[in-house]
Amino acid sequence: MFKKILIANRGEIACRVIKSARKMGIKTVAVYSDADRDALHVRMADEAVHIGPPPAAQSYIVIDKIMEAIRQTGAEAVHPGYGFLSENMKFAEALEKEGVVFVGPPSPAIEAMGDKITSKKLAQEAGVSTVPGYMGLIADADEAVKISNEIGYPVMIKASAGGGGKGMRIAWNDGEARDGFQSSKNEAASSFGDDRIFIEKFVTQPRHIEIQVLADKHGNCVYLHERECSIQRRNQKVIEEAPSPFLDEATRKAMGEQACALAKAVGYTSAGTVEFIVDGSRNFYFLEMNTRLQVEHPVTELITGVDLVEQMIRVAAGEKLPFAQKDLKINGWAMESRLYAEDPYRNFLPSIGRLTRYRPPVEAATATGVVRNDTGVYEGGEISMYYDPMIAKLCTWAPTRGEAIEGMRVALDTFEVEGIGHNLPFLSAVMDHPRFVEGAMTTAFIAEEYPDGFQGVMLPMGQLRKVAASAAAMNRVAEIRRARISGTLGNHERHVGDDWVVGLQGEEIAVKISADRDGATVHFDDGTSHRVTSDWTPGQTLARLDVDGEPVVLKVGKIPSGFRIRTRGADLKVHVRTPRQAELGRLMPEKLPPDTSKFLLCPMPGLIVKISVEEGQEVQEGQALATVEAMKMENILRAEKKGVIKKIAASAGASLKVDDVIMEFE
């Protein structure tokens, strides 16, 4: 077995590999850019080597710099993680020449399967059902439009060397095909150094289901069942689960056997994933093979008990797989939620900055449930504009799907993140969505259920009353503390009343509290009540309460006359006032937000790539105004209505903050 492994990656996947290597008694080497000098993976590794400036193109994907780090440290093997050089055949070849083991498949398999065009041709030759498309190289946008018309709209424009949703666009007409081709080409060149593009038919109402395979160097190949990855946004997976709620045993077996046959056909070894599109009749079509460890691998580990990173290392060292296909049973259900530094209230645009608070739920494993959090950040650390916006992968396991979902709901409510925009509210909203709970989702789920973007969660009245009761009980605790402040004037003793009005989500709910030593009973005007018990004290940012025997978790912040409470995806300003205060509050004028309708504001921290208009120019609704790049993604800002450009305040190459003015309209 190896004594020292270098991890040619960063963030949570580097930390994940270090954990398995440490468990195996293997020393680890981290590499880092200027931006990652204080990163968690650097702190965790036994050694760390600096490899260059923040942009990945000048550090993490420069093969010569990784090779020099290997020589400096004497590492015997390299684990590439995912992204960066993980599917780069030249990197695998460079390691082979150096006599260093690549913890992944051999370079011919990477060449055969890592390239989407080549892999599709091989799949067709092997008799695998594939999605109709054009596998040849496409010269320019005109040819892309011509091919798109021949295939028939809608089409998917994809980077051949792509991954992680980069370099992918759906086009429904000629204009979108033309724009999408150029944007995909630009993103592919900047992210992968390879701007080749291909086009295929976009299958409507599809599910994205993938098979995890694992093969050794002795001719053994197994599949570790499937993962359902249909909850996607901009072709980026957001929530994954294993197994799929849609597959039956026959389809699962057929997909698994086909995935293994494909892997064996190209001499594949190590862990890999064969991705399929599955239609409503359970017909499945080969999509691509990822010749690396997937982001969502933890859910497979949770239902099989197999440490995939450990097995990758053992396979690379020449060991046989310690199990056969018949040994790999599905045990329970697992969920994974990807926590991103994205603001869901701004159409999920990237958010960068410092994590002023980062408190994930406690990781634990019992017979009835598991909470796991794979992360590469820490409180006080910074989310950089140079890399993927993922903060953590929160996973839960339970014996049944319903229990795994409930475990995820509680875990998401318990997760505390402050200082940046993040998608925790959206993840919580999905966990409560009836269509998701039923398992009736497709890759169009987010587009269909949130067509106007995510506007937050409106809690149903039953849940709202529980929050109101909790806030009233918490307010009573805070009022009692305030009443006991020493040093007050004589004859000015403060009494805490029993009657309160709780205002939240546009509702005013009158309550009466009767308290005892064990908790409080909160009575409503209609004669109903909620019993609330908790050990919460003022100042705590997380309140764990028991409401009528059921656990309730609230994130709590102080505001005048109440709390800012976040739970189940809802972000509420909750005011708890005396009846007289509530009466006077109704007379207060509402503060209106400023009118910004005549300005194009930068929706995220980013770099202006292009200004597409000039001062004095008339623009039409939907016309491209500017292109902003952030976290390796290009975002085209378009006119919301017809108008004339009065002034352009920013130029190409400028770095802007959120809400900086790009241009003004007449």
PDB file of N, CA and C in Angstrom, residues 18 253 381 447 520 532 545 600 618 655:
ATOM      1  N   ILE A  18      -8.587  13.071   2.055  1.00  0.00           N
ATOM      2  CA  ILE A  18      -7.667  13.049   3.198  1.00  0.00           C
ATOM      3  C   ILE A  18      -8.227  12.176   4.320  1.00  0.00           C
ATOM      4  N   LYS A 253     -31.358  -3.458 -12.597  1.00  0.00           N
ATOM      5  CA  LYS A 253     -30.427  -4.517 -12.976  1.00  0.00           C
ATOM      6  C   LYS A 253     -29.933  -4.322 -14.412  1.00  0.00           C
ATOM      7  N   GLY A 381     -13.588  31.534   7.348  1.00  0.00           N
ATOM      8  CA  GLY A 381     -12.980  31.349   6.035  1.00  0.00           C
ATOM      9  C   GLY A 381     -13.708  32.163   4.978  1.00  0.00           C
ATOM     10  N   ALA A 447     -37.406  24.389 -12.882  1.00  0.00           N
ATOM     11  CA  ALA A 447     -37.950  25.328 -13.864  1.00  0.00           C
ATOM     12  C   ALA A 447     -39.476  25.343 -13.836  1.00  0.00           C
ATOM     13  N   ALA A 520     -44.430  26.430  28.649  1.00  0.00           N
ATOM     14  CA  ALA A 520     -45.536  27.369  28.505  1.00  0.00           C
ATOM     15  C   ALA A 520     -46.598  26.783  27.587  1.00  0.00           C
ATOM     16  N   VAL A 532     -45.340  24.397  24.567  1.00  0.00           N
ATOM     17  CA  VAL A 532     -43.975  24.664  24.120  1.00  0.00           C
ATOM     18  C   VAL A 532     -43.003  24.472  25.274  1.00  0.00           C
ATOM     19  N   LEU A 545     -36.855  23.449  20.113  1.00  0.00           N
ATOM     20  CA  LEU A 545     -38.054  23.441  20.938  1.00  0.00           C
ATOM     21  C   LEU A 545     -38.832  22.150  20.727  1.00  0.00           C
ATOM     22  N   LEU A 600     -29.494  49.441 -14.542  1.00  0.00           N
ATOM     23  CA  LEU A 600     -29.087  48.036 -14.623  1.00  0.00           C
ATOM     24  C   LEU A 600     -28.032  47.850 -13.546  1.00  0.00           C
ATOM     25  N   GLU A 618     -31.085  52.646 -28.546  1.00  0.00           N
ATOM     26  CA  GLU A 618     -32.391  52.117 -28.140  1.00  0.00           C
ATOM     27  C   GLU A 618     -32.300  50.599 -28.064  1.00  0.00           C
ATOM     28  N   SER A 655     -14.320  45.007 -12.100  1.00  0.00           N
ATOM     29  CA  SER A 655     -14.839  44.117 -11.058  1.00  0.00           C
ATOM     30  C   SER A 655     -15.871  44.889 -10.251  1.00  0.00           C
TER      31      SER A 655
END
